[in-house]
Amino acid sequence: MDIEKIKNDPRMPKHIGLIIDGNGRWAKKRGLIRSIGHRYGFDNLQDQIEFIQDLGIKNLSIYCFSNENWNRPKDEVDYLMQLFDEMLDKYKKEYMDRDIRINISGNMDDKRIPENVRKKAKEIMELTKHKTGFILNPCINYGGRQEILRAVNEILESGEKDIGITKFERHLYTADMLPLDFIIRTSGECRLSNFLPWQSTYSEFYFPKKHWPAFTKKDIIKALKVFMSRNRRFGAIKG
Ligand code: IPE
Ligand code: IPE
Ligand code: MG
């Protein structure tokens, strides 16, 4: 794979969204419990984040835990929260030198999230808020419809008038991020499941069959090639 060539291609996306689906099925297929799938999934995430940054992509949103995922069994939710705790420690240790801003989308005041996770999430956002090289957006306790309602309520409270698209977007978690170009959802499911509905209005979609823990750098390159072969028209007439 010619990484240098891909890196310099002007058609590369600037903002990718990853719906890291299929951890549970990946584990089940191997006779393992679902949580082991999450462990492999989150280990894989680490590799892919760094790879994506090194490719020159500027923003990455990752669906880590949806508002609806609270409907899962308590032991699975507890395990995921423990993984987020570890993930935030890792980011703090390893990403400070990588010029990464961590911008978490989702309600970090929700008391269902363990206190240490809430605290670490806020701390890392504060610590990295001036970094400009890359924005990493882990969506944790996130729901797209909830995000839109939160923005509406903020606007109502502030009394702001004449809200257009640009002003409205200032109230989204992704206010400082670039337009979402490309969404990859692994495991073959073809839906958004409440992931960035506002931001994805003009995104390109790609639904590879592989489950997330098995998704490699080669698969990322393959996905990028698919993206670059698409004809994005934005309502106009092109190509
Ligand atoms: C997605 O994998 C990861 C999270 C929800 C964190 P799933 O847990 O949804 O895996 P499947 O879809 O059940 O295989
Ligand atoms: C979406 O996956 C959430 C994450 C990947 C974190 P789900 O597995 O929860 O979505 P559904 O239930 O298949 O729609
Ligand atoms: Mg799933």
Coordinates of N, CA and C in Angstrom, one line a residue, residues 58-170:
K58 N -7.4 15.3 9.9 CA -7.4 16.3 11.0 C -8.3 16.0 12.2
N59 N -9.4 15.3 11.9 CA -10.4 15.1 12.9 C -10.9 13.7 12.9
L60 N -11.1 13.1 14.1 CA -11.7 11.7 14.1 C -12.7 11.6 15.2
S61 N -14.0 11.3 14.8 CA -15.0 11.0 15.8 C -15.2 9.5 16.0
I62 N -15.4 9.1 17.2 CA -15.5 7.6 17.4 C -16.7 7.4 18.3
Y63 N -17.6 6.5 17.9 CA -18.8 6.2 18.7 C -18.4 5.1 19.7
C64 N -18.2 5.5 20.9 CA -17.8 4.6 22.0 C -18.9 4.0 22.8
F65 N -19.9 4.9 23.1 CA -21.0 4.4 24.0 C -22.2 5.4 23.7
S66 N -23.3 4.8 23.3 CA -24.5 5.6 22.9 C -25.4 5.7 24.1
N67 N -26.3 6.7 24.1 CA -27.3 6.9 25.1 C -28.1 5.6 25.3
E68 N -28.3 4.9 24.2 CA -29.1 3.7 24.2 C -28.3 2.5 24.8
N69 N -27.0 2.6 24.8 CA -26.2 1.4 25.4 C -26.4 1.2 26.9
W70 N -27.1 2.1 27.5 CA -27.4 1.9 29.0 C -28.4 0.7 29.1
N71 N -29.0 0.4 28.0 CA -30.0 -0.8 28.0 C -29.3 -2.1 28.1
R72 N -28.0 -2.1 28.1 CA -27.2 -3.4 28.1 C -27.1 -3.9 29.5
P73 N -26.7 -5.2 29.7 CA -26.6 -5.7 31.1 C -25.5 -5.0 31.9
K74 N -25.8 -4.9 33.2 CA -24.9 -4.0 34.0 C -23.4 -4.4 33.9
D75 N -23.2 -5.7 33.9 CA -21.7 -6.1 33.9 C -21.0 -5.6 32.6
E76 N -21.7 -5.6 31.5 CA -21.1 -5.2 30.3 C -20.9 -3.6 30.3
V77 N -21.9 -2.9 30.8 CA -21.8 -1.5 30.9 C -20.6 -1.1 31.9
D78 N -20.6 -1.9 33.0 CA -19.5 -1.6 34.0 C -18.1 -1.8 33.3
Y79 N -18.0 -2.9 32.5 CA -16.7 -3.2 31.9 C -16.4 -2.1 30.9
L80 N -17.3 -1.6 30.2 CA -17.1 -0.5 29.2 C -16.6 0.7 29.9
M81 N -17.2 1.0 31.1 CA -16.8 2.2 31.8 C -15.4 2.1 32.3
Q82 N -15.0 0.9 32.7 CA -13.7 0.6 33.2 C -12.7 0.8 32.0
L83 N -13.1 0.4 30.8 CA -12.3 0.6 29.6 C -12.1 2.1 29.3
F84 N -13.2 2.9 29.5 CA -13.1 4.3 29.2 C -12.1 5.0 30.2
D85 N -12.2 4.5 31.5 CA -11.3 5.0 32.5 C -9.8 4.7 32.1
E86 N -9.5 3.5 31.6 CA -8.2 3.2 31.2 C -7.8 4.0 29.9
M87 N -8.7 4.1 29.0 CA -8.5 4.8 27.8 C -8.1 6.3 28.1
L88 N -8.8 6.9 29.0 CA -8.5 8.3 29.3 C -7.1 8.5 30.0
D89 N -6.7 7.5 30.8 CA -5.4 7.5 31.4 C -4.3 7.4 30.3
K90 N -4.6 6.5 29.4 CA -3.7 6.3 28.2 C -3.5 7.5 27.4
Y91 N -4.7 8.2 27.1 CA -4.6 9.4 26.3 C -3.8 10.4 27.0
K92 N -4.0 10.5 28.3 CA -3.3 11.6 29.0 C -1.8 11.3 29.0
K93 N -1.4 10.0 29.1 CA 0.0 9.7 29.1 C 0.7 9.8 27.7
E94 N -0.1 9.3 26.7 CA 0.6 9.2 25.4 C 0.2 10.2 24.4
Y95 N -0.9 10.9 24.6 CA -1.3 11.8 23.5 C -0.9 13.3 23.7
M96 N -0.3 13.6 24.9 CA 0.1 15.0 25.1 C 1.1 15.4 24.1
D97 N 2.0 14.5 23.8 CA 3.1 14.9 22.8 C 2.7 14.8 21.4
R98 N 1.5 14.3 21.1 CA 1.0 14.1 19.7 C 0.2 15.2 19.2
D99 N 0.1 16.3 20.0 CA -0.6 17.5 19.6 C -2.1 17.2 19.3
I100 N -2.7 16.4 20.2 CA -4.1 16.0 20.0 C -5.0 16.7 21.1
R101 N -6.0 17.3 20.5 CA -7.0 17.8 21.4 C -8.1 16.8 21.6
I102 N -8.4 16.5 22.9 CA -9.5 15.5 23.1 C -10.8 16.3 23.4
N103 N -11.8 16.1 22.6 CA -13.0 16.8 22.7 C -14.1 15.7 22.8
I104 N -14.5 15.4 24.0 CA -15.5 14.3 24.2 C -16.9 14.8 24.0
S105 N -17.6 14.1 23.1 CA -19.1 14.5 22.9 C -19.9 13.5 23.8
G106 N -20.9 14.1 24.4 CA -21.8 13.3 25.3 C -21.9 14.0 26.6
N107 N -22.9 13.5 27.4 CA -23.2 14.1 28.7 C -22.2 13.6 29.7
M108 N -21.3 14.4 30.1 CA -20.3 14.0 31.1 C -20.7 14.4 32.5
D109 N -21.9 14.9 32.7 CA -22.4 15.2 34.0 C -23.4 14.1 34.5
D110 N -23.6 13.1 33.6 CA -24.5 12.0 34.0 C -24.0 11.2 35.1
K111 N -24.8 11.1 36.2 CA -24.3 10.4 37.4 C -24.2 8.9 37.2
R112 N -24.7 8.4 36.1 CA -24.6 6.9 35.9 C -23.2 6.6 35.5
I113 N -22.4 7.6 35.0 CA -21.0 7.4 34.6 C -20.2 7.5 35.9
P114 N -19.3 6.5 36.2 CA -18.5 6.5 37.4 C -17.8 7.9 37.6
E115 N -17.7 8.4 38.8 CA -17.2 9.7 39.0 C -15.8 9.9 38.5
N116 N -14.9 8.9 38.6 CA -13.5 9.0 38.1 C -13.5 9.2 36.6
V117 N -14.4 8.6 35.9 CA -14.5 8.7 34.4 C -14.9 10.1 34.1
R118 N -15.9 10.6 34.8 CA -16.4 12.0 34.5 C -15.3 13.0 34.8
K119 N -14.6 12.8 35.9 CA -13.6 13.7 36.3 C -12.4 13.7 35.3
K120 N -12.0 12.5 34.9 CA -10.9 12.4 33.9 C -11.2 13.0 32.6
A121 N -12.5 12.7 32.2 CA -12.9 13.3 30.9 C -12.8 14.8 30.9
K122 N -13.3 15.4 31.9 CA -13.3 16.9 32.0 C -11.9 17.4 32.0
E123 N -11.1 16.7 32.8 CA -9.7 17.1 33.0 C -8.9 17.1 31.7
I124 N -9.1 16.0 30.9 CA -8.3 15.8 29.7 C -8.8 16.8 28.6
M125 N -10.1 17.1 28.6 CA -10.6 18.2 27.7 C -10.0 19.5 28.0
E126 N -9.9 19.8 29.3 CA -9.3 21.1 29.7 C -7.8 21.2 29.4
L127 N -7.1 20.1 29.7 CA -5.7 20.0 29.5 C -5.3 20.1 28.0
T128 N -6.1 19.6 27.1 CA -5.7 19.6 25.7 C -6.4 20.6 24.8
K129 N -7.2 21.5 25.5 CA -8.1 22.4 24.6 C -7.3 23.3 23.7
H130 N -6.0 23.6 24.0 CA -5.3 24.5 23.1 C -4.5 23.8 22.0
K131 N -4.6 22.4 22.0 CA -3.8 21.7 21.0 C -4.6 21.8 19.6
T132 N -3.8 21.9 18.6 CA -4.4 22.2 17.3 C -4.1 21.2 16.2
G133 N -3.2 20.2 16.4 CA -2.8 19.3 15.3 C -3.9 18.3 14.9
F134 N -4.7 17.9 15.8 CA -5.7 16.8 15.6 C -6.7 16.9 16.6
I135 N -8.0 16.7 16.2 CA -9.1 16.6 17.2 C -9.6 15.2 17.3
L136 N -9.5 14.6 18.5 CA -10.1 13.3 18.7 C -11.4 13.5 19.5
N137 N -12.4 12.9 18.9 CA -13.7 13.2 19.5 C -14.4 11.8 19.9
P138 N -14.1 11.3 21.1 CA -14.7 10.1 21.5 C -16.2 10.4 22.0
C139 N -17.1 9.8 21.3 CA -18.5 10.0 21.7 C -18.9 9.0 22.8
I140 N -19.0 9.5 24.0 CA -19.3 8.6 25.1 C -20.6 9.2 25.8
N141 N -21.6 8.3 26.0 CA -22.9 8.7 26.6 C -23.4 9.8 25.6
Y142 N -23.3 9.4 24.3 CA -23.7 10.4 23.3 C -25.0 9.9 22.6
G143 N -25.8 10.9 22.2 CA -27.0 10.6 21.4 C -27.1 11.8 20.5
G144 N -27.3 11.6 19.2 CA -27.4 12.7 18.3 C -28.7 13.6 18.5
R145 N -29.8 12.9 18.8 CA -31.0 13.7 19.0 C -30.9 14.5 20.3
Q146 N -30.3 13.9 21.3 CA -30.1 14.6 22.5 C -29.2 15.8 22.3
E147 N -28.1 15.6 21.5 CA -27.2 16.7 21.2 C -28.0 17.9 20.6
I148 N -28.9 17.6 19.7 CA -29.6 18.7 19.0 C -30.5 19.4 20.0
L149 N -31.2 18.6 20.9 CA -32.1 19.2 21.9 C -31.3 20.1 22.9
R150 N -30.1 19.6 23.2 CA -29.2 20.3 24.1 C -28.9 21.7 23.5
A151 N -28.6 21.7 22.2 CA -28.3 22.9 21.5 C -29.5 23.9 21.5
V152 N -30.7 23.3 21.3 CA -31.9 24.1 21.2 C -32.1 24.8 22.6
N153 N -32.0 24.0 23.7 CA -32.2 24.5 25.0 C -31.2 25.6 25.4
E154 N -29.9 25.4 25.0 CA -28.9 26.4 25.3 C -29.3 27.7 24.6
I155 N -29.8 27.6 23.4 CA -30.1 28.8 22.6 C -31.3 29.5 23.3
L156 N -32.3 28.7 23.7 CA -33.5 29.3 24.3 C -33.1 30.0 25.6
E157 N -32.2 29.3 26.4 CA -31.7 30.0 27.6 C -31.0 31.2 27.4
S158 N -30.2 31.3 26.3 CA -29.3 32.4 26.1 C -30.1 33.6 25.5
G159 N -31.3 33.3 25.0 CA -32.1 34.3 24.3 C -31.6 34.7 23.0
E160 N -30.6 34.0 22.5 CA -30.1 34.3 21.1 C -31.2 34.4 20.1
K161 N -31.0 35.3 19.1 CA -32.0 35.4 18.1 C -31.4 35.1 16.7
D162 N -32.2 35.0 15.7 CA -31.8 34.8 14.3 C -30.8 33.6 14.2
I163 N -31.2 32.5 14.6 CA -30.3 31.3 14.6 C -30.3 30.7 13.2
G164 N -29.2 30.7 12.6 CA -29.0 30.1 11.3 C -28.1 28.8 11.5
I165 N -27.8 28.2 10.4 CA -27.0 26.9 10.6 C -25.7 27.2 11.3
T166 N -24.9 28.2 10.9 CA -23.6 28.4 11.5 C -23.7 28.7 13.0
K167 N -24.7 29.6 13.4 CA -24.8 29.9 14.8 C -25.3 28.6 15.6
F168 N -26.1 27.8 15.0 CA -26.6 26.6 15.6 C -25.5 25.7 15.9
E169 N -24.6 25.5 14.9 CA -23.5 24.6 15.0 C -22.5 25.0 16.1
R170 N -22.5 26.2 16.5 CA -21.7 26.6 17.7 C -22.1 25.9 19.0

